[in-house]
Short mmCIF file of C-alpha atoms in Angstrom, two decimals:
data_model
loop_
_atom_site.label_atom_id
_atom_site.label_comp_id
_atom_site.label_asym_id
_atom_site.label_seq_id
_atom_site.Cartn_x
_atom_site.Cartn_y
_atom_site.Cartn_z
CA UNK B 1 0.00 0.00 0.00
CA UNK B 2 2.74 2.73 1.22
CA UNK B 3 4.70 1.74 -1.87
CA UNK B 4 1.98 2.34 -4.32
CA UNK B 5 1.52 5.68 -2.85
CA UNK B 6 5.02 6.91 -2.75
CA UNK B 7 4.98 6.09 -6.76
CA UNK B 8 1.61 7.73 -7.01
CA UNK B 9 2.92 10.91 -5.71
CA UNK B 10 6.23 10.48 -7.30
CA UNK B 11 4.61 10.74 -10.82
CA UNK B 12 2.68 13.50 -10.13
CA UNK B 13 5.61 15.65 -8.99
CA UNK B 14 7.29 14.33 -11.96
CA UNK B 15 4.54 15.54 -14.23
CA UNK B 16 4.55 18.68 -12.65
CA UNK B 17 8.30 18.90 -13.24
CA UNK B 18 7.97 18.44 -17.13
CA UNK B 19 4.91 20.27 -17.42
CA UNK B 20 6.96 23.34 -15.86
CA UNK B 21 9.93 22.90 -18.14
CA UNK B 22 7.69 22.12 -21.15
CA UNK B 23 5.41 24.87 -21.14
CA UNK B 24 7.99 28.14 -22.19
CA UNK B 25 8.96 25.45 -25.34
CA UNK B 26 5.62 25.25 -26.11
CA UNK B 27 4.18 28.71 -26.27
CA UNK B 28 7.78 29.80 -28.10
CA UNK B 29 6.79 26.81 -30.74
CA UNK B 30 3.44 27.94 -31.06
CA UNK B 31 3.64 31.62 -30.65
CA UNK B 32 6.31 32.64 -32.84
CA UNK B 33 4.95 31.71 -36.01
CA UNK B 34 1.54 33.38 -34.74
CA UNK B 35 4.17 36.37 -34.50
CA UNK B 36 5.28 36.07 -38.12
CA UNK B 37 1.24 35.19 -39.48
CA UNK B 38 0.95 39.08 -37.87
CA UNK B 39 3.55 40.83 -39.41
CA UNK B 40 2.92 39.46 -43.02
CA UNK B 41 -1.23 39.92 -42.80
CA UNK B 42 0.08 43.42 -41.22
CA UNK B 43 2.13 44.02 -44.49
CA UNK B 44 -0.65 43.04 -46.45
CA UNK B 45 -3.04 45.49 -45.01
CA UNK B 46 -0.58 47.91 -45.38
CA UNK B 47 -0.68 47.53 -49.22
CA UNK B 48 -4.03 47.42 -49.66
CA UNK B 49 -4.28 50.84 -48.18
CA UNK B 50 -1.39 52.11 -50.02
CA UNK B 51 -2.96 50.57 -53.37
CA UNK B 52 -6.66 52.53 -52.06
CA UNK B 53 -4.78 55.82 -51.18
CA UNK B 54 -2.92 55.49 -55.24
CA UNK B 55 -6.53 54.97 -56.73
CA UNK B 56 -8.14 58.19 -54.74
CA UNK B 57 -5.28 60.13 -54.82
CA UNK B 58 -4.81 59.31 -59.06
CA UNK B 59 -8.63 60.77 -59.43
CA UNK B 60 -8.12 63.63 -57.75
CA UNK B 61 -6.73 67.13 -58.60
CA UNK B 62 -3.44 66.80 -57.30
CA UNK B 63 -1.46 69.51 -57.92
CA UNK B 64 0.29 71.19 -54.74
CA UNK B 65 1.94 70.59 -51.90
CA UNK B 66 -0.73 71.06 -49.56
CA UNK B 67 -3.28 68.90 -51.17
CA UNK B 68 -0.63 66.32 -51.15
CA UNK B 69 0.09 66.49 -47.33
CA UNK B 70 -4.26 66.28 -47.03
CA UNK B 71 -4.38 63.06 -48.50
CA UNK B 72 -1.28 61.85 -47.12
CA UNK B 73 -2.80 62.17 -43.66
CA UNK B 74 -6.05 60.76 -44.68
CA UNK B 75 -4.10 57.83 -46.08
CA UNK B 76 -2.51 57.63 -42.84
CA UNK B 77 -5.43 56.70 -40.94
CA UNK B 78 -6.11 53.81 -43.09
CA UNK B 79 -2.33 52.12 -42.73
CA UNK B 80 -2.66 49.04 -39.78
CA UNK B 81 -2.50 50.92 -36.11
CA UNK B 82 -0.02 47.80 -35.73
CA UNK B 83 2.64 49.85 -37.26
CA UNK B 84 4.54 52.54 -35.11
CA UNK B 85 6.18 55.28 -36.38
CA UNK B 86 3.78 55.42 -39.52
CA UNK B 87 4.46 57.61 -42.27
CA UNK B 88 2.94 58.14 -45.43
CA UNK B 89 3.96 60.06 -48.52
CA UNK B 90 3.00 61.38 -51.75
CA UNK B 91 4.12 62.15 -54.66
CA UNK B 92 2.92 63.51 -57.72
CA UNK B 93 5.15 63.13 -60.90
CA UNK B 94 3.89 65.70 -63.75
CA UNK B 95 6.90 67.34 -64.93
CA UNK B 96 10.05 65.97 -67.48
CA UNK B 97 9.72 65.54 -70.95
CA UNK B 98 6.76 66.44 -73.21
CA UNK B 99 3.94 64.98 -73.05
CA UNK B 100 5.13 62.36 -70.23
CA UNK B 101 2.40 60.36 -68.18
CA UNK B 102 1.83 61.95 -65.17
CA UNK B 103 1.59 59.36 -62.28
CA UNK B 104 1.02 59.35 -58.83
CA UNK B 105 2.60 57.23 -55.60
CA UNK B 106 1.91 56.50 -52.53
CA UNK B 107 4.52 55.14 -50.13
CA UNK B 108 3.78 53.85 -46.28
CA UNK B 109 6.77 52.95 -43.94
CA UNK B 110 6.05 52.17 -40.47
CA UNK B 111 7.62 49.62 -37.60
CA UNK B 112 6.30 46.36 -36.42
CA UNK B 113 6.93 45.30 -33.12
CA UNK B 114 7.21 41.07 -32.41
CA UNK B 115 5.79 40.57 -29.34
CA UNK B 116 5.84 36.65 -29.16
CA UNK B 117 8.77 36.35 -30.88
CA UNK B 118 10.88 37.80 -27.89
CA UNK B 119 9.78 35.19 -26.34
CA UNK B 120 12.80 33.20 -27.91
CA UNK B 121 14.97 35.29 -25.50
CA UNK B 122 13.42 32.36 -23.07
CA UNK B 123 16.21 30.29 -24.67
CA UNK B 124 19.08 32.95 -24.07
CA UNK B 125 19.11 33.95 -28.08
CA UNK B 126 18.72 37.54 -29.19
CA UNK B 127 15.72 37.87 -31.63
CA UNK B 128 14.91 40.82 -33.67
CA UNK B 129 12.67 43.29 -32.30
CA UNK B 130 11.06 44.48 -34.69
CA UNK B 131 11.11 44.97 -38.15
CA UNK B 132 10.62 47.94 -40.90
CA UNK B 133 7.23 47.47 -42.85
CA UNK B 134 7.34 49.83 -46.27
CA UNK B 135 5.10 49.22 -49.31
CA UNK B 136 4.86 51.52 -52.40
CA UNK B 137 2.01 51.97 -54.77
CA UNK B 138 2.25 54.17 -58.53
CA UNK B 139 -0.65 55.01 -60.41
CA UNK B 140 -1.16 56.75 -63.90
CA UNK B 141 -3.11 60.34 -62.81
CA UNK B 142 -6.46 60.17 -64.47
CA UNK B 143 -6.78 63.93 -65.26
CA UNK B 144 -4.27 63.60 -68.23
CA UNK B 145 -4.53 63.38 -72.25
CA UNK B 146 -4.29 59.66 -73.34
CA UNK B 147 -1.86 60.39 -75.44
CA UNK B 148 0.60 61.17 -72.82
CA UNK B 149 3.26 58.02 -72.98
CA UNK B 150 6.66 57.47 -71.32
CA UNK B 151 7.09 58.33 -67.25
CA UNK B 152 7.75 61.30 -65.92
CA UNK B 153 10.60 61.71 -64.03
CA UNK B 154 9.96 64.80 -62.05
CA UNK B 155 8.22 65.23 -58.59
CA UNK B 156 6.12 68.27 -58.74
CA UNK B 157 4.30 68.21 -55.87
CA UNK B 158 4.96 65.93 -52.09
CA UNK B 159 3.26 65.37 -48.94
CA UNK B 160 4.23 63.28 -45.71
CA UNK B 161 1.89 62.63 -42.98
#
């Protein structure tokens, strides 16, 4: 009887024991690529709203500074809240050679912060922090003669959020 005991409890605290150790393993196995699944759908959102802010921005009159910086900060408000740091510019090209087709882009840069991924630091390694998210987007401006060919090369008009 006392011998079956003494094994019964024995296997519990051994459980215990390897439930302890296991569990920081498991949640860095897990977690981590949860981290990474994040970051990418993150990126992605970003581009969609750089790809949205390229269409609005390529149908509308475009052509100072000012109106630039408007949409740049409406843009902004559209780029994941994931991203620190955000910034958003842009530009309109109109000016070069004759006749060129006048395009605009959009460009959104911000920082993503891993939050599970530090979790590697569990196992005395030194993961990345974070990482630098920028995606670009360049539409033809729609206000324009169709017979305007070749890119200009010329930013006429910029605005950052």
């Amino acid at each position: 009887g006392e011998d079956s005991m003494r094994k019964l409890l024995n296997s519990r605290g051994q459980s215990i024991v390897e439930i302890t150790l296991m569990t920081p393993l498991l949640m860095v196995a897990l977690y981590v690529p949860v981290d990474f699944g994040i970051m990418i759908f993150t990126g992605h959102l970003t581009q969609n709203a750089v790809r949205d802010g390229a269409r609005i921005a390529a149908t509308t009159d475009l052509l100072d500074n000012t109106l630039a910086t408007n949409l740049a900060t409406q843009f902004n408000n559209n780029v994941p809240q994931r991203l620190s740091s955000k910034q958003v510019t842009v530009n309109y090209y109109a000016n070069g050679a004759a006749n060129c087709a006048q395009s605009v882009e959009v460009i959104a840069t911000g920082t993503y912060n891993f939050l599970w991924y530090r979790l590697i630091g569990l196992l005395r390694l030194t993961p990345q922090s974070s990482v630098t998210i920028t995606r670009t987007t360049k539409m033809r401006y729609e206000h324009q003669p169709d017979t305007n060919t070749g890119n200009c090369a010329t930013v006429t008009a910029t605005g950052h959020s």
